[in-house]
Tab-separated table of N, CA, C and O in Angstrom:
chain	number	residue	atom	x	y	z
A	1	MET	N	0.841	-1.182	0.000
A	1	MET	CA	0.000	0.000	0.000
A	1	MET	C	0.886	1.245	0.000
A	1	MET	O	1.754	1.403	0.841
A	2	ALA	N	0.710	2.110	-0.973
A	2	ALA	CA	1.521	3.314	-1.104
A	2	ALA	C	1.039	4.380	-0.123
A	2	ALA	O	-0.151	4.534	0.104
A	3	THR	N	1.992	5.093	0.436
A	3	THR	CA	1.629	6.187	1.330
A	3	THR	C	1.460	7.455	0.520
A	3	THR	O	2.172	7.682	-0.462
A	4	ARG	N	0.529	8.267	0.923
A	4	ARG	CA	0.247	9.501	0.213
A	4	ARG	C	1.206	10.581	0.699
A	4	ARG	O	1.352	10.791	1.895
A	5	LYS	N	1.856	11.256	-0.236
A	5	LYS	CA	2.776	12.330	0.102
A	5	LYS	C	1.975	13.567	0.503
A	5	LYS	O	0.963	13.887	-0.122
A	6	GLU	N	2.415	14.234	1.578
A	6	GLU	CA	1.725	15.436	2.019
A	6	GLU	C	1.873	16.519	0.961
A	6	GLU	O	2.959	16.790	0.472
A	7	VAL	N	0.773	17.145	0.610
A	7	VAL	CA	0.760	18.176	-0.409
A	7	VAL	C	0.294	19.477	0.237
A	7	VAL	O	-0.731	19.517	0.883
A	8	PHE	N	1.074	20.533	0.069
A	8	PHE	CA	0.725	21.823	0.656
A	8	PHE	C	-0.259	22.591	-0.207
A	8	PHE	O	-1.005	23.413	0.285
A	9	ALA	N	-0.239	22.365	-1.499
A	9	ALA	CA	-1.067	23.133	-2.421
A	9	ALA	C	-2.256	22.309	-2.879
A	9	ALA	O	-2.120	21.126	-3.161
A	10	PRO	N	-3.426	22.922	-2.943
A	10	PRO	CA	-4.598	22.194	-3.448
A	10	PRO	C	-4.445	21.860	-4.919
A	10	PRO	O	-4.005	22.701	-5.701
A	11	GLN	N	-4.775	20.645	-5.287
A	11	GLN	CA	-4.589	20.187	-6.666
A	11	GLN	C	-5.552	20.842	-7.646
A	11	GLN	O	-5.274	20.916	-8.824
A	12	ASP	N	-6.697	21.333	-7.167
A	12	ASP	CA	-7.672	21.917	-8.085
A	12	ASP	C	-7.511	23.433	-8.218
A	12	ASP	O	-8.351	24.103	-8.784
A	13	THR	N	-6.406	23.982	-7.709
A	13	THR	CA	-6.140	25.406	-7.830
A	13	THR	C	-5.860	25.748	-9.285
A	13	THR	O	-5.072	25.089	-9.940
A	14	ILE	N	-6.513	26.786	-9.769
A	14	ILE	CA	-6.325	27.211	-11.149
A	14	ILE	C	-5.326	28.359	-11.169
A	14	ILE	O	-5.506	29.361	-10.491
A	15	VAL	N	-4.263	28.171	-11.919
A	15	VAL	CA	-3.232	29.196	-12.062
A	15	VAL	C	-3.228	29.633	-13.514
A	15	VAL	O	-3.071	28.811	-14.413
A	16	ASP	N	-3.430	30.933	-13.747
A	16	ASP	CA	-3.430	31.469	-15.108
A	16	ASP	C	-1.984	31.670	-15.536
A	16	ASP	O	-1.268	32.496	-14.967
A	17	LEU	N	-1.545	30.893	-16.507
A	17	LEU	CA	-0.148	30.912	-16.937
A	17	LEU	C	-0.020	31.353	-18.384
A	17	LEU	O	-0.802	30.931	-19.233
A	18	PRO	N	0.983	32.194	-18.674
A	18	PRO	CA	1.243	32.558	-20.070
A	18	PRO	C	1.700	31.335	-20.871
A	18	PRO	O	2.250	30.381	-20.312
A	19	GLN	N	1.496	31.389	-22.155
A	19	GLN	CA	1.854	30.274	-23.033
A	19	GLN	C	3.344	29.965	-22.972
A	19	GLN	O	3.743	28.796	-23.034
A	20	LEU	N	4.200	30.986	-22.818
A	20	LEU	CA	5.642	30.756	-22.744
A	20	LEU	C	6.009	29.920	-21.520
A	20	LEU	O	6.883	29.064	-21.574
A	21	VAL	N	5.315	30.147	-20.404
A	21	VAL	CA	5.578	29.366	-19.191
A	21	VAL	C	5.196	27.909	-19.418
A	21	VAL	O	5.945	26.995	-19.059
A	22	ILE	N	4.071	27.677	-20.051
A	22	ILE	CA	3.622	26.306	-20.320
A	22	ILE	C	4.601	25.605	-21.261
A	22	ILE	O	4.977	24.450	-21.039
A	23	LYS	N	5.080	26.320	-22.292
A	23	LYS	CA	6.065	25.739	-23.210
A	23	LYS	C	7.365	25.419	-22.477
A	23	LYS	O	7.987	24.383	-22.725
A	24	THR	N	7.782	26.297	-21.573
A	24	THR	CA	8.997	26.070	-20.799
A	24	THR	C	8.864	24.831	-19.934
A	24	THR	O	9.765	23.995	-19.863
A	25	VAL	N	7.724	24.693	-19.281
A	25	VAL	CA	7.479	23.536	-18.417
A	25	VAL	C	7.437	22.253	-19.236
A	25	VAL	O	7.954	21.217	-18.804
A	26	GLU	N	6.857	22.321	-20.418
A	26	GLU	CA	6.822	21.142	-21.294
A	26	GLU	C	8.243	20.726	-21.689
A	26	GLU	O	8.554	19.538	-21.738
A	27	LYS	N	9.110	21.694	-21.968
A	27	LYS	CA	10.511	21.380	-22.278
A	27	LYS	C	11.190	20.732	-21.083
A	27	LYS	O	11.932	19.759	-21.230
A	28	LEU	N	10.959	21.269	-19.891
A	28	LEU	CA	11.568	20.710	-18.686
A	28	LEU	C	11.083	19.287	-18.439
A	28	LEU	O	11.854	18.424	-18.015
A	29	LYS	N	9.818	19.048	-18.714
A	29	LYS	CA	9.255	17.708	-18.528
A	29	LYS	C	9.935	16.696	-19.449
A	29	LYS	O	10.166	15.554	-19.067
A	30	LYS	N	10.290	17.137	-20.644
A	30	LYS	CA	10.954	16.261	-21.610
A	30	LYS	C	12.457	16.142	-21.354
A	30	LYS	O	13.143	15.406	-22.042
A	31	GLY	N	12.974	16.906	-20.383
A	31	GLY	CA	14.394	16.852	-20.079
A	31	GLY	C	15.248	17.760	-20.947
A	31	GLY	O	16.463	17.643	-20.956
A	32	GLN	N	14.614	18.659	-21.669
A	32	GLN	CA	15.347	19.577	-22.529
A	32	GLN	C	15.877	20.758	-21.717
A	32	GLN	O	15.325	21.112	-20.684
A	33	ARG	N	16.939	21.366	-22.230
A	33	ARG	CA	17.533	22.527	-21.557
A	33	ARG	C	16.687	23.771	-21.821
A	33	ARG	O	16.109	23.923	-22.892
A	34	VAL	N	16.667	24.652	-20.828
A	34	VAL	CA	15.912	25.899	-20.944
A	34	VAL	C	16.853	27.053	-20.651
A	34	VAL	O	17.588	27.028	-19.664
A	35	ASN	N	16.849	28.053	-21.505
A	35	ASN	CA	17.665	29.239	-21.317
A	35	ASN	C	16.903	30.207	-20.412
A	35	ASN	O	16.036	30.945	-20.873
A	36	ILE	N	17.239	30.210	-19.128
A	36	ILE	CA	16.475	31.026	-18.181
A	36	ILE	C	16.772	32.511	-18.314
A	36	ILE	O	16.001	33.333	-17.827
A	37	SER	N	17.853	32.864	-18.978
A	37	SER	CA	18.158	34.286	-19.157
A	37	SER	C	17.137	34.967	-20.074
A	37	SER	O	17.004	36.188	-20.050
A	38	ARG	N	16.416	34.179	-20.840
A	38	ARG	CA	15.400	34.737	-21.740
A	38	ARG	C	14.047	34.892	-21.060
A	38	ARG	O	13.128	35.464	-21.639
A	39	LEU	N	13.915	34.393	-19.834
A	39	LEU	CA	12.649	34.470	-19.107
A	39	LEU	C	12.637	35.680	-18.183
A	39	LEU	O	13.649	36.027	-17.583
A	40	THR	N	11.464	36.292	-18.055
A	40	THR	CA	11.318	37.384	-17.099
A	40	THR	C	11.144	36.805	-15.699
A	40	THR	O	10.906	35.598	-15.531
A	41	ALA	N	11.228	37.662	-14.706
A	41	ALA	CA	11.045	37.229	-13.320
A	41	ALA	C	9.641	36.656	-13.117
A	41	ALA	O	9.462	35.648	-12.431
A	42	LYS	N	8.660	37.266	-13.746
A	42	LYS	CA	7.278	36.798	-13.623
A	42	LYS	C	7.120	35.401	-14.239
A	42	LYS	O	6.424	34.548	-13.694
A	43	GLU	N	7.778	35.179	-15.372
A	43	GLU	CA	7.703	33.871	-16.021
A	43	GLU	C	8.398	32.796	-15.190
A	43	GLU	O	7.899	31.675	-15.072
A	44	MET	N	9.541	33.140	-14.585
A	44	MET	CA	10.226	32.178	-13.713
A	44	MET	C	9.358	31.828	-12.505
A	44	MET	O	9.309	30.677	-12.089
A	45	ASN	N	8.674	32.827	-11.970
A	45	ASN	CA	7.763	32.578	-10.863
A	45	ASN	C	6.643	31.637	-11.319
A	45	ASN	O	6.232	30.748	-10.576
A	46	GLY	N	6.182	31.812	-12.550
A	46	GLY	CA	5.145	30.933	-13.102
A	46	GLY	C	5.609	29.491	-13.206
A	46	GLY	O	4.845	28.566	-12.923
A	47	VAL	N	6.864	29.289	-13.593
A	47	VAL	CA	7.412	27.930	-13.649
A	47	VAL	C	7.463	27.346	-12.238
A	47	VAL	O	7.109	26.182	-12.018
A	48	GLY	N	7.857	28.166	-11.280
A	48	GLY	CA	7.852	27.719	-9.888
A	48	GLY	C	6.463	27.323	-9.422
A	48	GLY	O	6.288	26.321	-8.726
A	49	LEU	N	5.464	28.091	-9.822
A	49	LEU	CA	4.082	27.756	-9.468
A	49	LEU	C	3.667	26.414	-10.064
A	49	LEU	O	2.955	25.643	-9.420
A	50	CYS	N	4.110	26.151	-11.295
A	50	CYS	CA	3.788	24.859	-11.921
A	50	CYS	C	4.343	23.713	-11.089
A	50	CYS	O	3.650	22.720	-10.860
A	51	TYR	N	5.580	23.847	-10.643
A	51	TYR	CA	6.167	22.802	-9.804
A	51	TYR	C	5.466	22.725	-8.447
A	51	TYR	O	5.258	21.650	-7.908
A	52	TRP	N	5.113	23.857	-7.874
A	52	TRP	CA	4.491	23.890	-6.545
A	52	TRP	C	3.106	23.251	-6.562
A	52	TRP	O	2.743	22.486	-5.677
A	53	TYR	N	2.301	23.577	-7.585
A	53	TYR	CA	0.935	23.062	-7.665
A	53	TYR	C	0.809	21.774	-8.458
A	53	TYR	O	-0.245	21.156	-8.470
A	54	GLY	N	1.860	21.387	-9.174
A	54	GLY	CA	1.796	20.179	-9.977
A	54	GLY	C	1.026	20.376	-11.269
A	54	GLY	O	0.404	19.449	-11.772
A	55	HIS	N	1.058	21.593	-11.823
A	55	HIS	CA	0.383	21.884	-13.086
A	55	HIS	C	1.329	21.626	-14.252
A	55	HIS	O	2.430	22.159	-14.281
A	56	HIS	N	0.914	20.802	-15.185
A	56	HIS	CA	1.676	20.490	-16.406
A	56	HIS	C	2.968	19.723	-16.137
A	56	HIS	O	3.696	19.418	-17.074
A	57	ILE	N	3.299	19.461	-14.896
A	57	ILE	CA	4.530	18.767	-14.536
A	57	ILE	C	4.322	18.147	-13.160
A	57	ILE	O	3.433	18.554	-12.417
A	58	ASP	N	5.156	17.169	-12.827
A	58	ASP	CA	5.022	16.523	-11.522
A	58	ASP	C	5.322	17.501	-10.399
A	58	ASP	O	6.183	18.371	-10.517
A	59	LEU	N	4.618	17.329	-9.306
A	59	LEU	CA	4.812	18.145	-8.109
A	59	LEU	C	6.237	17.964	-7.594
A	59	LEU	O	6.697	16.839	-7.432
A	60	ASN	N	6.957	19.074	-7.394
A	60	ASN	CA	8.340	18.992	-6.929
A	60	ASN	C	8.670	20.294	-6.195
A	60	ASN	O	8.914	21.327	-6.812
A	61	TYR	N	8.674	20.237	-4.864
A	61	TYR	CA	8.886	21.437	-4.062
A	61	TYR	C	10.309	21.976	-4.176
A	61	TYR	O	10.512	23.185	-4.157
A	62	GLU	N	11.297	21.092	-4.319
A	62	GLU	CA	12.684	21.554	-4.445
A	62	GLU	C	12.869	22.378	-5.728
A	62	GLU	O	13.534	23.410	-5.728
A	63	GLU	N	12.285	21.900	-6.822
A	63	GLU	CA	12.374	22.642	-8.079
A	63	GLU	C	11.612	23.957	-7.988
A	63	GLU	O	12.039	24.971	-8.533
A	64	ALA	N	10.473	23.952	-7.303
A	64	ALA	CA	9.709	25.190	-7.133
A	64	ALA	C	10.549	26.237	-6.414
A	64	ALA	O	10.620	27.393	-6.843
A	65	VAL	N	11.231	25.830	-5.354
A	65	VAL	CA	12.077	26.762	-4.602
A	65	VAL	C	13.204	27.288	-5.478
A	65	VAL	O	13.525	28.481	-5.444
A	66	LYS	N	13.790	26.410	-6.296
A	66	LYS	CA	14.869	26.836	-7.196
A	66	LYS	C	14.380	27.932	-8.144
A	66	LYS	O	15.052	28.949	-8.329
A	67	TRP	N	13.201	27.754	-8.713
A	67	TRP	CA	12.658	28.734	-9.644
A	67	TRP	C	12.227	30.006	-8.917
A	67	TRP	O	12.391	31.110	-9.437
A	68	TYR	N	11.665	29.880	-7.720
A	68	TYR	CA	11.300	31.068	-6.938
A	68	TYR	C	12.543	31.887	-6.595
A	68	TYR	O	12.510	33.110	-6.636
A	69	LYS	N	13.639	31.221	-6.234
A	69	LYS	CA	14.876	31.934	-5.906
A	69	LYS	C	15.405	32.696	-7.117
A	69	LYS	O	15.843	33.842	-6.998
A	70	ALA	N	15.372	32.068	-8.290
A	70	ALA	CA	15.841	32.736	-9.508
A	70	ALA	C	14.972	33.952	-9.824
A	70	ALA	O	15.478	35.009	-10.209
A	71	SER	N	13.678	33.817	-9.617
A	71	SER	CA	12.761	34.924	-9.853
A	71	SER	C	12.945	36.028	-8.816
A	71	SER	O	12.952	37.211	-9.147
A	72	ALA	N	13.114	35.641	-7.566
A	72	ALA	CA	13.304	36.626	-6.498
A	72	ALA	C	14.620	37.387	-6.689
A	72	ALA	O	14.719	38.557	-6.314
A	73	ALA	N	15.621	36.738	-7.279
A	73	ALA	CA	16.889	37.410	-7.557
A	73	ALA	C	16.702	38.562	-8.542
A	73	ALA	O	17.478	39.512	-8.550
A	74	LYS	N	15.641	38.467	-9.351
A	74	LYS	CA	15.308	39.552	-10.286
A	74	LYS	C	14.276	40.499	-9.679
A	74	LYS	O	13.639	41.272	-10.385
A	75	ARG	N	14.093	40.417	-8.361
A	75	ARG	CA	13.244	41.307	-7.577
A	75	ARG	C	11.754	41.164	-7.858
A	75	ARG	O	11.004	42.143	-7.885
A	76	CYS	N	11.285	39.956	-8.051
A	76	CYS	CA	9.853	39.681	-8.210
A	76	CYS	C	9.255	39.497	-6.817
A	76	CYS	O	9.580	38.541	-6.110
A	77	SER	N	8.380	40.415	-6.418
A	77	SER	CA	7.823	40.367	-5.066
A	77	SER	C	6.945	39.136	-4.844
A	77	SER	O	6.904	38.594	-3.737
A	78	LYS	N	6.260	38.674	-5.882
A	78	LYS	CA	5.430	37.477	-5.734
A	78	LYS	C	6.299	36.253	-5.462
A	78	LYS	O	5.935	35.397	-4.665
A	79	ALA	N	7.441	36.179	-6.112
A	79	ALA	CA	8.366	35.060	-5.875
A	79	ALA	C	8.941	35.133	-4.470
A	79	ALA	O	9.110	34.106	-3.809
A	80	GLU	N	9.234	36.340	-4.006
A	80	GLU	CA	9.728	36.499	-2.641
A	80	GLU	C	8.689	36.014	-1.637
A	80	GLU	O	9.015	35.346	-0.664
A	81	PHE	N	7.417	36.348	-1.886
A	81	PHE	CA	6.349	35.869	-1.011
A	81	PHE	C	6.221	34.349	-1.089
A	81	PHE	O	6.048	33.679	-0.065
A	82	ASN	N	6.312	33.796	-2.298
A	82	ASN	CA	6.213	32.343	-2.460
A	82	ASN	C	7.355	31.639	-1.727
A	82	ASN	O	7.155	30.567	-1.146
A	83	LEU	N	8.545	32.224	-1.736
A	83	LEU	CA	9.664	31.666	-0.975
A	83	LEU	C	9.357	31.675	0.520
A	83	LEU	O	9.659	30.716	1.229
A	84	TYR	N	8.764	32.759	0.979
A	84	TYR	CA	8.366	32.847	2.390
A	84	TYR	C	7.418	31.698	2.746
A	84	TYR	O	7.589	31.029	3.764
A	85	ILE	N	6.445	31.438	1.882
A	85	ILE	CA	5.483	30.356	2.122
A	85	ILE	C	6.212	29.006	2.125
A	85	ILE	O	5.950	28.158	2.976
A	86	CYS	N	7.140	28.824	1.199
A	86	CYS	CA	7.894	27.567	1.134
A	86	CYS	C	8.659	27.328	2.433
A	86	CYS	O	8.627	26.222	2.992
A	87	TYR	N	9.363	28.347	2.886
A	87	TYR	CA	10.167	28.180	4.099
A	87	TYR	C	9.282	28.042	5.340
A	87	TYR	O	9.656	27.363	6.296
A	88	LYS	N	8.127	28.656	5.319
A	88	LYS	CA	7.192	28.541	6.434
A	88	LYS	C	6.652	27.111	6.550
A	88	LYS	O	6.470	26.583	7.634
A	89	LYS	N	6.405	26.471	5.405
A	89	LYS	CA	5.870	25.106	5.390
A	89	LYS	C	6.973	24.128	5.708
A	89	LYS	O	6.805	23.055	6.087
């Protein structure tokens, strides 16, 4: 019997994502390289949200934090808040 992994984010949460974020996540899912220098801070935060909520890609909190940190480094306040939530949990 498999144990259920604790999930912090509700699975039915709807996140409005730009098409570029969805394409980026699809590339990551296939194992392809992504040039993050071409992404804005908001788009990087969107990729982090995909990992956090499990949208278009498997749920992975470590990857979400990595993307939030990259976005926060570009001074995205939403990513900074998301990092706060990650560390709080």
